[in-house]
């Protein structure tokens, strides 16, 4: 099999495949590990945190809940690489620290990548694929594309071709004393606005829909708190203007631009004269010829649509890893999406995908431990309170136990919750951590008995302790139908 890409998704998958004994090749057009972090975010620091001092000891599995950026090994020696590379000035790693984190993981775990090998085309080859690359052809039964959203995208607005994309933003000091119009009001727009605060004379952000803030949606949906300062500047009447308006046209005017907009509230047309315009209108994955091969994608971002195990819904044996696994949406309970668009989410998807590939294509069935019946209650409560997979991928990943007539109670590991809920199988239980729009975080238990699944929501707890007497009592009742 072949993995295309050497960003965090590709490296994490390669590590897990090797752990399971799956032979594979990794190819990458890049000259070194690091992926998009060698270029972005523009203003250097990440949105995702790594907390050097946490309630759990660094270098343990449970510590991963507080370290959103390290890749995950299966031995303690290579855990928590990110915090040992940070200088203590922030718990948001700098871009350079993140790049070093990824490179260190690749080097210390011995992941082998053929760098400088660009994938250029794809064709079917019997039941497999033939990949054309800048270094010749690869033939593979299974292919995994581990690419991120790396290609700048602009909507069809008259004149927008004259406007630089976020990816082409100049050094911040070159915007000193200027009026800057930013098309877009999502995270990348607020990142630029935040970085321009010490430089720009005035900053205007505009797009048709109102700004969403993560601290209001009580989820990762919306602009993250780290970049909210321009919003406060706007509501207090400072130098930032945030508008709900469609962008009708951008026209050059000598050394600047004229931007014509129409307000979303029916307030009519507004025209802005500005020195600079930047389009923070998003990225798409570099799909190449995959659409011609039959790969179906959806949404503005054109992310390939996937099964719960990250396989293309339209081209069998073609899978995705990394940020692209957002195309496997899961249940989206309470409207909350997965965290698969970030390292702390998709690193666990990669481990699940590697195990699936090992079983399905290579006849390798990784060992699954068994539990005694009197161990189940305490084990599930501990997982609900501490398991990083459940806390980072709420309502998306679950710990599953299966009741097997021959072996007894099997720990089936971390699985996609949708797969357990929608699929048939032996009697069992899956537990997940969930959240709702009221910012309540609570345990959810799914019991499958005779292929009928029942959902049970346990109470939240102000200290997020799910090992209380109340939780123990309720989970005991929920598990009662299982022998």
Short mmCIF file of C-alpha atoms in Angstrom, two decimals:
data_model
loop_
_atom_site.label_atom_id
_atom_site.label_comp_id
_atom_site.label_asym_id
_atom_site.label_seq_id
_atom_site.Cartn_x
_atom_site.Cartn_y
_atom_site.Cartn_z
CA UNK A 1 0.00 0.00 0.00
CA UNK A 2 0.99 3.61 -0.48
CA UNK A 3 0.46 6.66 1.73
CA UNK A 4 0.60 10.04 -0.03
CA UNK A 5 1.67 12.89 2.26
CA UNK A 6 4.12 13.55 5.10
CA UNK A 7 2.16 15.96 7.24
CA UNK A 8 0.98 14.93 10.71
CA UNK A 9 -1.75 12.71 9.21
CA UNK A 10 0.62 10.77 6.96
CA UNK A 11 3.29 10.33 9.62
CA UNK A 12 0.77 9.24 12.26
CA UNK A 13 -0.71 6.68 9.89
CA UNK A 14 2.69 5.35 8.85
CA UNK A 15 3.67 4.92 12.50
CA UNK A 16 0.48 2.97 13.25
CA UNK A 17 0.78 0.80 10.12
CA UNK A 18 4.31 -0.15 11.06
CA UNK A 19 3.17 -0.92 14.62
CA UNK A 20 0.63 -3.39 13.20
CA UNK A 21 3.20 -4.86 10.78
CA UNK A 22 1.68 -3.52 7.56
CA UNK A 23 4.26 -3.01 4.77
CA UNK A 24 3.77 0.30 3.01
CA UNK A 25 5.49 3.20 1.29
CA UNK A 26 5.10 6.89 2.11
CA UNK A 27 5.72 9.43 -0.63
CA UNK A 28 5.74 13.21 -0.28
CA UNK A 29 6.32 16.16 -2.58
CA UNK A 30 7.74 18.07 0.37
CA UNK A 31 11.46 18.13 1.12
CA UNK A 32 10.98 17.35 4.84
CA UNK A 33 8.28 16.52 7.41
CA UNK A 34 6.03 19.28 8.64
CA UNK A 35 3.34 19.75 6.06
CA UNK A 36 1.46 23.04 6.13
CA UNK A 37 3.08 24.10 9.40
CA UNK A 38 6.16 25.11 7.43
CA UNK A 39 4.04 27.97 5.98
CA UNK A 40 1.03 28.61 8.21
CA UNK A 41 -0.47 30.01 10.37
CA UNK A 42 0.80 33.34 9.06
CA UNK A 43 1.14 34.94 12.51
CA UNK A 44 3.26 32.08 13.77
CA UNK A 45 1.45 30.58 16.77
CA UNK A 46 -1.02 27.70 16.61
CA UNK A 47 -4.62 27.68 17.79
CA UNK A 48 -4.17 24.34 19.53
CA UNK A 49 -2.58 24.23 22.92
CA UNK A 50 -0.08 22.03 24.69
CA UNK A 51 -0.19 22.40 28.46
CA UNK A 52 3.28 21.65 29.89
CA UNK A 53 1.91 21.06 33.39
CA UNK A 54 -1.30 19.06 33.58
CA UNK A 55 -3.29 16.87 35.99
CA UNK A 56 -1.67 13.77 34.49
CA UNK A 57 2.03 12.99 34.23
CA UNK A 58 3.65 14.03 30.99
CA UNK A 59 4.50 11.06 28.81
CA UNK A 60 1.41 9.05 29.70
CA UNK A 61 -1.63 8.29 27.56
CA UNK A 62 -3.94 10.33 29.77
CA UNK A 63 -1.69 13.41 29.40
CA UNK A 64 -2.61 13.50 25.68
CA UNK A 65 -5.87 15.19 26.70
CA UNK A 66 -3.83 18.31 27.51
CA UNK A 67 -1.39 18.03 24.61
CA UNK A 68 -3.21 18.75 21.35
CA UNK A 69 -0.13 18.75 19.17
CA UNK A 70 2.13 15.76 19.76
CA UNK A 71 1.68 12.72 17.57
CA UNK A 72 0.82 9.56 19.49
CA UNK A 73 3.14 6.57 19.76
CA UNK A 74 2.42 3.28 21.46
CA UNK A 75 5.43 3.51 23.77
CA UNK A 76 5.98 6.07 26.50
CA UNK A 77 9.46 6.96 25.22
CA UNK A 78 8.10 8.94 22.28
CA UNK A 79 5.05 10.49 23.92
CA UNK A 80 4.63 14.21 24.52
CA UNK A 81 7.35 15.48 22.22
CA UNK A 82 5.74 18.92 21.79
CA UNK A 83 6.04 20.17 25.41
CA UNK A 84 9.76 19.43 25.58
CA UNK A 85 10.33 21.71 22.56
CA UNK A 86 8.42 24.76 23.90
CA UNK A 87 10.14 27.75 25.48
CA UNK A 88 7.49 28.52 28.13
CA UNK A 89 6.34 31.86 26.70
CA UNK A 90 2.96 30.47 25.62
CA UNK A 91 1.01 27.26 25.73
CA UNK A 92 0.22 27.77 22.04
CA UNK A 93 3.30 26.37 20.26
CA UNK A 94 4.95 28.54 17.67
CA UNK A 95 4.89 27.35 14.09
CA UNK A 96 8.60 26.53 14.28
CA UNK A 97 8.06 24.52 17.47
CA UNK A 98 5.25 22.56 15.79
CA UNK A 99 7.38 21.84 12.74
CA UNK A 100 10.20 20.68 15.02
CA UNK A 101 7.71 18.52 16.94
CA UNK A 102 6.65 16.68 13.79
CA UNK A 103 10.20 16.30 12.50
CA UNK A 104 11.37 14.98 15.87
CA UNK A 105 8.60 12.36 15.96
CA UNK A 106 9.49 11.20 12.43
CA UNK A 107 13.20 11.04 13.22
CA UNK A 108 13.02 9.41 16.66
CA UNK A 109 10.46 6.78 15.63
CA UNK A 110 12.29 6.03 12.38
CA UNK A 111 9.43 6.72 9.96
CA UNK A 112 10.67 6.35 6.39
CA UNK A 113 9.39 8.76 3.74
CA UNK A 114 10.43 9.23 0.14
CA UNK A 115 10.61 13.02 0.07
CA UNK A 116 10.64 15.02 -3.14
CA UNK A 117 8.35 12.48 -4.80
CA UNK A 118 5.27 14.27 -6.12
CA UNK A 119 2.06 12.36 -6.84
CA UNK A 120 0.93 13.46 -10.32
CA UNK A 121 -1.88 11.10 -11.32
CA UNK A 122 -4.01 8.09 -10.47
CA UNK A 123 -5.43 5.22 -12.52
CA UNK A 124 -7.19 1.97 -11.70
CA UNK A 125 -5.07 -1.17 -11.93
CA UNK A 126 -7.31 -4.21 -11.59
CA UNK A 127 -8.71 -4.01 -8.05
CA UNK A 128 -5.95 -1.62 -7.05
CA UNK A 129 -4.37 1.58 -8.26
CA UNK A 130 -1.42 2.83 -10.25
CA UNK A 131 0.03 6.10 -9.00
CA UNK A 132 2.08 8.27 -11.31
CA UNK A 133 4.74 10.26 -9.48
CA UNK A 134 7.69 12.46 -10.30
CA UNK A 135 9.89 9.45 -9.48
CA UNK A 136 8.05 6.79 -11.47
CA UNK A 137 4.96 4.62 -10.92
CA UNK A 138 3.69 2.90 -7.78
CA UNK A 139 1.16 0.05 -7.93
CA UNK A 140 -0.87 -0.59 -4.79
CA UNK A 141 -3.95 -2.48 -3.66
CA UNK A 142 -4.75 0.26 -1.16
CA UNK A 143 -3.95 3.97 -1.29
CA UNK A 144 -4.34 6.52 1.49
CA UNK A 145 -4.23 10.22 0.67
CA UNK A 146 -3.05 12.07 3.76
CA UNK A 147 -3.29 15.62 2.52
CA UNK A 148 -4.57 18.69 4.23
CA UNK A 149 -6.49 21.68 2.93
CA UNK A 150 -3.53 23.28 1.20
CA UNK A 151 -4.80 24.89 -2.01
CA UNK A 152 -6.03 28.50 -1.65
CA UNK A 153 -9.63 29.00 -2.80
CA UNK A 154 -11.53 32.15 -3.80
CA UNK A 155 -15.25 32.51 -4.54
CA UNK A 156 -16.51 33.91 -7.85
CA UNK A 157 -16.56 37.65 -7.11
CA UNK A 158 -15.86 40.14 -9.90
CA UNK A 159 -12.36 41.51 -9.49
CA UNK A 160 -11.25 39.11 -6.76
CA UNK A 161 -8.51 37.81 -9.02
CA UNK A 162 -6.65 41.08 -8.30
CA UNK A 163 -6.73 40.44 -4.54
CA UNK A 164 -4.10 38.38 -2.67
CA UNK A 165 -5.26 35.30 -0.79
CA UNK A 166 -4.44 34.74 2.90
CA UNK A 167 -1.60 32.53 1.67
CA UNK A 168 0.01 35.54 -0.02
CA UNK A 169 -0.24 37.99 2.89
CA UNK A 170 2.77 40.28 3.13
CA UNK A 171 4.88 40.99 6.19
CA UNK A 172 2.72 42.82 8.79
CA UNK A 173 4.83 45.97 8.89
CA UNK A 174 4.02 46.62 5.22
CA UNK A 175 0.40 47.31 6.29
CA UNK A 176 1.47 50.09 8.71
CA UNK A 177 -0.91 53.05 8.61
CA UNK A 178 -3.13 51.50 5.95
CA UNK A 179 -6.80 50.65 5.73
CA UNK A 180 -7.13 46.88 5.17
CA UNK A 181 -10.30 45.21 3.94
CA UNK A 182 -10.49 41.50 4.78
CA UNK A 183 -12.97 39.34 2.86
CA UNK A 184 -14.18 36.66 5.27
CA UNK A 185 -14.97 36.41 8.99
CA UNK A 186 -13.74 32.97 9.93
CA UNK A 187 -10.67 32.03 11.93
CA UNK A 188 -8.05 32.96 9.32
CA UNK A 189 -9.67 36.41 8.89
CA UNK A 190 -9.54 37.06 12.62
CA UNK A 191 -5.98 35.74 12.81
CA UNK A 192 -4.89 38.37 10.27
CA UNK A 193 -6.96 41.09 11.92
CA UNK A 194 -5.44 40.26 15.30
CA UNK A 195 -1.94 40.41 13.83
CA UNK A 196 -2.66 43.71 12.05
CA UNK A 197 -3.93 45.48 15.18
CA UNK A 198 -0.55 47.11 15.94
CA UNK A 199 -0.07 48.14 12.30
CA UNK A 200 -3.21 48.90 10.30
CA UNK A 201 -5.01 52.28 10.47
CA UNK A 202 -8.38 50.60 10.10
CA UNK A 203 -9.42 46.98 9.56
CA UNK A 204 -12.73 45.98 7.94
CA UNK A 205 -13.92 42.36 7.97
CA UNK A 206 -16.93 41.51 5.83
CA UNK A 207 -18.88 38.45 4.71
CA UNK A 208 -22.63 37.72 4.45
CA UNK A 209 -23.09 35.69 7.64
CA UNK A 210 -22.63 36.86 11.25
CA UNK A 211 -19.44 35.98 13.08
CA UNK A 212 -19.59 32.89 15.25
CA UNK A 213 -17.40 32.72 18.35
CA UNK A 214 -16.38 29.40 19.89
CA UNK A 215 -17.04 30.78 23.38
CA UNK A 216 -20.64 31.38 22.31
CA UNK A 217 -21.24 28.15 20.37
CA UNK A 218 -19.61 26.24 23.26
CA UNK A 219 -17.64 24.18 20.76
CA UNK A 220 -14.79 24.49 18.28
CA UNK A 221 -17.27 25.99 15.82
CA UNK A 222 -16.50 29.67 15.23
CA UNK A 223 -13.58 31.99 15.82
CA UNK A 224 -11.42 30.71 18.65
CA UNK A 225 -10.92 32.80 21.79
CA UNK A 226 -7.28 33.34 20.91
CA UNK A 227 -8.29 35.66 18.06
CA UNK A 228 -11.29 37.43 19.60
CA UNK A 229 -9.50 40.74 20.34
CA UNK A 230 -10.57 42.35 17.01
CA UNK A 231 -14.18 41.52 17.91
CA UNK A 232 -13.88 43.38 21.22
CA UNK A 233 -12.21 46.28 19.40
CA UNK A 234 -15.23 46.38 17.08
CA UNK A 235 -17.93 46.34 19.78
CA UNK A 236 -16.10 49.01 21.80
CA UNK A 237 -15.82 51.32 18.80
CA UNK A 238 -12.12 51.02 18.05
CA UNK A 239 -10.42 50.71 14.71
CA UNK A 240 -12.03 47.45 13.61
CA UNK A 241 -15.31 47.22 11.66
CA UNK A 242 -17.08 43.87 11.36
CA UNK A 243 -19.86 43.80 8.77
CA UNK A 244 -22.45 41.32 7.59
CA UNK A 245 -22.42 42.04 3.88
CA UNK A 246 -21.94 40.32 0.56
CA UNK A 247 -18.97 41.38 -1.53
CA UNK A 248 -20.32 42.43 -4.92
CA UNK A 249 -17.19 43.66 -6.67
CA UNK A 250 -13.56 44.56 -6.10
CA UNK A 251 -12.00 47.10 -8.45
CA UNK A 252 -8.52 48.56 -8.65
CA UNK A 253 -8.19 52.32 -8.11
CA UNK A 254 -4.64 53.46 -8.74
CA UNK A 255 -2.65 52.24 -5.76
CA UNK A 256 -5.68 50.86 -3.89
CA UNK A 257 -9.04 49.18 -4.24
CA UNK A 258 -12.75 50.05 -4.26
CA UNK A 259 -14.91 47.34 -2.63
CA UNK A 260 -18.66 47.43 -3.27
CA UNK A 261 -20.79 45.56 -0.73
CA UNK A 262 -24.47 44.97 0.05
CA UNK A 263 -25.48 44.72 3.70
CA UNK A 264 -27.15 41.47 4.76
CA UNK A 265 -29.65 43.31 6.99
CA UNK A 266 -31.21 45.15 4.06
CA UNK A 267 -29.35 48.35 4.84
CA UNK A 268 -28.28 48.87 1.27
CA UNK A 269 -24.96 49.28 -0.48
CA UNK A 270 -21.71 50.40 1.08
CA UNK A 271 -18.57 51.23 -0.85
CA UNK A 272 -15.10 51.14 0.73
CA UNK A 273 -11.96 52.82 -0.56
CA UNK A 274 -9.00 50.90 0.85
CA UNK A 275 -5.30 50.46 0.31
CA UNK A 276 -5.29 46.68 0.71
CA UNK A 277 -7.73 43.80 0.31
CA UNK A 278 -7.04 40.22 1.42
CA UNK A 279 -9.27 37.22 0.67
CA UNK A 280 -9.44 34.88 3.66
CA UNK A 281 -11.82 32.61 1.83
CA UNK A 282 -10.42 29.22 2.70
CA UNK A 283 -8.53 26.30 1.27
CA UNK A 284 -9.36 23.07 -0.51
CA UNK A 285 -7.51 19.74 -0.60
CA UNK A 286 -5.24 19.09 -3.60
CA UNK A 287 -7.48 16.42 -5.13
CA UNK A 288 -5.61 16.27 -8.45
CA UNK A 289 -7.38 13.82 -10.75
CA UNK A 290 -9.30 12.02 -7.99
CA UNK A 291 -12.66 13.53 -9.10
CA UNK A 292 -12.09 12.04 -12.57
CA UNK A 293 -11.41 8.69 -10.87
CA UNK A 294 -14.85 8.94 -9.27
CA UNK A 295 -14.06 10.37 -5.83
CA UNK A 296 -17.11 12.28 -4.60
CA UNK A 297 -16.58 15.37 -2.47
CA UNK A 298 -18.95 17.84 -0.86
CA UNK A 299 -19.25 21.36 0.46
CA UNK A 300 -17.39 24.52 -0.37
CA UNK A 301 -14.13 22.92 0.73
CA UNK A 302 -14.57 19.89 -1.58
CA UNK A 303 -13.56 17.40 1.09
CA UNK A 304 -13.96 13.77 -0.11
CA UNK A 305 -17.05 12.07 1.32
CA UNK A 306 -16.07 9.06 3.44
CA UNK A 307 -17.41 6.09 5.35
CA UNK A 308 -16.96 5.95 9.15
CA UNK A 309 -13.65 4.12 8.45
CA UNK A 310 -12.35 6.91 6.17
CA UNK A 311 -12.84 5.09 2.86
CA UNK A 312 -14.15 7.02 -0.15
CA UNK A 313 -17.89 6.41 -0.44
CA UNK A 314 -17.54 6.14 -4.21
CA UNK A 315 -14.11 4.53 -4.87
CA UNK A 316 -13.45 1.36 -2.82
CA UNK A 317 -9.97 0.77 -1.37
CA UNK A 318 -9.13 4.48 -1.52
CA UNK A 319 -8.84 6.05 1.92
CA UNK A 320 -7.99 9.37 3.53
CA UNK A 321 -5.99 10.43 6.58
CA UNK A 322 -5.19 13.69 8.32
CA UNK A 323 -7.36 16.78 7.97
CA UNK A 324 -9.24 15.17 5.08
CA UNK A 325 -10.92 12.76 7.52
CA UNK A 326 -13.38 15.56 8.19
CA UNK A 327 -15.17 13.91 5.27
CA UNK A 328 -16.29 11.18 7.68
CA UNK A 329 -18.66 13.41 9.66
CA UNK A 330 -19.89 10.98 12.32
CA UNK A 331 -23.16 11.54 14.14
CA UNK A 332 -22.71 15.31 14.71
CA UNK A 333 -24.85 15.11 17.83
CA UNK A 334 -26.20 18.49 18.94
CA UNK A 335 -24.74 19.86 15.71
CA UNK A 336 -21.20 19.63 17.06
CA UNK A 337 -18.69 18.45 14.43
CA UNK A 338 -15.73 16.18 15.01
CA UNK A 339 -12.23 17.48 15.73
CA UNK A 340 -10.83 15.61 12.72
CA UNK A 341 -9.71 18.87 11.11
CA UNK A 342 -6.95 19.25 13.71
CA UNK A 343 -4.05 17.09 14.86
CA UNK A 344 -5.62 16.30 18.23
CA UNK A 345 -8.56 14.71 16.44
CA UNK A 346 -7.21 13.03 13.32
CA UNK A 347 -4.23 11.45 15.09
CA UNK A 348 -6.70 8.96 16.63
CA UNK A 349 -8.48 8.45 13.31
CA UNK A 350 -5.15 7.32 11.84
CA UNK A 351 -4.75 4.62 14.46
CA UNK A 352 -8.27 3.32 13.74
CA UNK A 353 -7.62 3.37 9.99
CA UNK A 354 -4.34 1.48 10.35
CA UNK A 355 -6.04 -1.25 12.37
CA UNK A 356 -8.83 -1.52 9.78
CA UNK A 357 -6.34 -1.81 6.90
CA UNK A 358 -4.29 -4.39 8.80
CA UNK A 359 -7.36 -6.57 9.32
CA UNK A 360 -9.02 -6.08 5.94
CA UNK A 361 -6.11 -6.30 3.51
CA UNK A 362 -3.26 -7.99 5.34
CA UNK A 363 -4.98 -10.57 7.58
CA UNK A 364 -3.43 -9.02 10.68
CA UNK A 365 -5.85 -8.97 13.62
CA UNK A 366 -4.23 -7.00 16.43
CA UNK A 367 -4.60 -8.58 19.84
CA UNK A 368 -7.65 -7.53 21.83
CA UNK A 369 -7.49 -8.08 25.59
CA UNK A 370 -10.36 -9.51 27.62
CA UNK A 371 -11.94 -8.27 30.83
CA UNK A 372 -13.70 -10.00 33.68
CA UNK A 373 -17.28 -8.94 34.28
CA UNK A 374 -16.45 -7.29 37.61
CA UNK A 375 -13.77 -5.17 35.91
CA UNK A 376 -16.11 -3.60 33.35
CA UNK A 377 -17.73 -0.90 35.49
CA UNK A 378 -14.52 0.62 36.81
CA UNK A 379 -12.79 0.37 33.44
CA UNK A 380 -15.53 2.22 31.57
CA UNK A 381 -15.80 4.96 34.21
CA UNK A 382 -12.03 5.45 34.09
CA UNK A 383 -12.11 5.73 30.31
CA UNK A 384 -14.95 8.23 30.46
CA UNK A 385 -13.00 10.38 32.92
CA UNK A 386 -9.55 10.19 31.33
CA UNK A 387 -9.35 8.68 27.83
CA UNK A 388 -7.92 11.36 25.49
CA UNK A 389 -9.58 9.81 22.44
CA UNK A 390 -13.03 10.36 23.97
CA UNK A 391 -12.31 13.89 25.18
CA UNK A 392 -10.79 15.11 21.92
CA UNK A 393 -13.36 13.46 19.66
CA UNK A 394 -16.62 14.00 21.56
CA UNK A 395 -19.60 12.05 20.21
CA UNK A 396 -17.27 10.74 17.49
CA UNK A 397 -15.02 8.08 19.04
CA UNK A 398 -15.98 5.57 21.70
CA UNK A 399 -14.48 2.81 23.84
CA UNK A 400 -16.17 -0.44 22.84
CA UNK A 401 -16.50 -3.72 24.73
CA UNK A 402 -17.99 -6.79 23.01
CA UNK A 403 -19.54 -9.88 24.62
CA UNK A 404 -18.06 -12.84 22.68
CA UNK A 405 -19.47 -16.34 23.26
CA UNK A 406 -16.02 -17.92 22.98
CA UNK A 407 -13.63 -15.43 24.56
CA UNK A 408 -15.86 -13.54 26.96
CA UNK A 409 -15.75 -9.75 27.22
CA UNK A 410 -13.38 -8.31 24.62
CA UNK A 411 -11.93 -4.80 24.69
CA UNK A 412 -12.54 -3.81 21.04
CA UNK A 413 -10.59 -0.59 21.51
CA UNK A 414 -11.41 2.90 20.31
CA UNK A 415 -13.91 2.83 17.44
CA UNK A 416 -16.01 5.36 15.51
CA UNK A 417 -19.21 5.79 17.51
CA UNK A 418 -21.26 5.82 14.31
CA UNK A 419 -19.89 2.40 13.38
CA UNK A 420 -21.05 0.92 16.70
CA UNK A 421 -24.46 2.60 16.68
CA UNK A 422 -25.35 1.91 13.04
CA UNK A 423 -23.67 -1.48 12.62
CA UNK A 424 -24.65 -5.00 13.57
CA UNK A 425 -22.53 -7.14 15.84
CA UNK A 426 -22.35 -9.04 19.08
CA UNK A 427 -23.86 -7.64 22.24
CA UNK A 428 -21.70 -4.91 23.68
CA UNK A 429 -21.35 -1.41 25.04
CA UNK A 430 -19.71 1.75 23.71
CA UNK A 431 -19.03 4.78 25.89
CA UNK A 432 -18.35 8.30 24.66
CA UNK A 433 -17.93 11.78 26.07
CA UNK A 434 -20.49 14.21 24.69
CA UNK A 435 -21.34 17.90 24.91
CA UNK A 436 -24.36 20.06 24.24
CA UNK A 437 -24.94 23.73 23.34
CA UNK A 438 -25.32 24.57 27.05
CA UNK A 439 -21.60 23.75 27.51
CA UNK A 440 -22.41 20.66 29.53
CA UNK A 441 -20.00 17.74 29.12
CA UNK A 442 -21.33 14.36 30.14
CA UNK A 443 -20.86 10.60 29.56
CA UNK A 444 -23.00 8.76 27.02
CA UNK A 445 -23.45 4.99 27.04
CA UNK A 446 -24.71 2.92 24.10
CA UNK A 447 -25.76 -0.66 24.83
CA UNK A 448 -26.26 -3.12 21.98
CA UNK A 449 -28.41 -6.13 22.84
CA UNK A 450 -29.65 -8.46 20.07
CA UNK A 451 -28.64 -5.74 17.56
CA UNK A 452 -30.87 -3.12 19.16
CA UNK A 453 -28.92 -0.10 20.42
CA UNK A 454 -30.16 1.99 23.35
CA UNK A 455 -28.71 5.35 24.34
CA UNK A 456 -28.21 6.41 27.96
CA UNK A 457 -26.93 9.86 28.96
CA UNK A 458 -25.34 10.06 32.40
CA UNK A 459 -25.25 13.30 34.41
CA UNK A 460 -22.53 15.89 34.06
CA UNK A 461 -20.33 16.87 36.97
CA UNK A 462 -18.94 20.33 37.84
CA UNK A 463 -15.44 18.87 38.25
CA UNK A 464 -15.82 16.60 35.19
CA UNK A 465 -15.41 13.63 37.50
CA UNK A 466 -17.40 10.74 36.10
CA UNK A 467 -16.33 8.22 38.74
CA UNK A 468 -18.77 9.39 41.42
CA UNK A 469 -21.17 7.13 43.29
CA UNK A 470 -23.99 8.56 41.15
CA UNK A 471 -22.24 7.62 37.90
CA UNK A 472 -21.33 4.20 39.26
CA UNK A 473 -24.94 3.53 40.24
CA UNK A 474 -26.41 4.70 36.92
CA UNK A 475 -23.89 2.82 34.79
CA UNK A 476 -24.53 -0.35 36.79
CA UNK A 477 -28.22 -0.12 35.86
CA UNK A 478 -27.44 0.61 32.22
CA UNK A 479 -25.17 -2.45 31.94
CA UNK A 480 -27.63 -4.78 33.67
CA UNK A 481 -29.04 -6.28 30.41
CA UNK A 482 -25.57 -7.52 29.48
CA UNK A 483 -24.52 -10.84 31.09
#
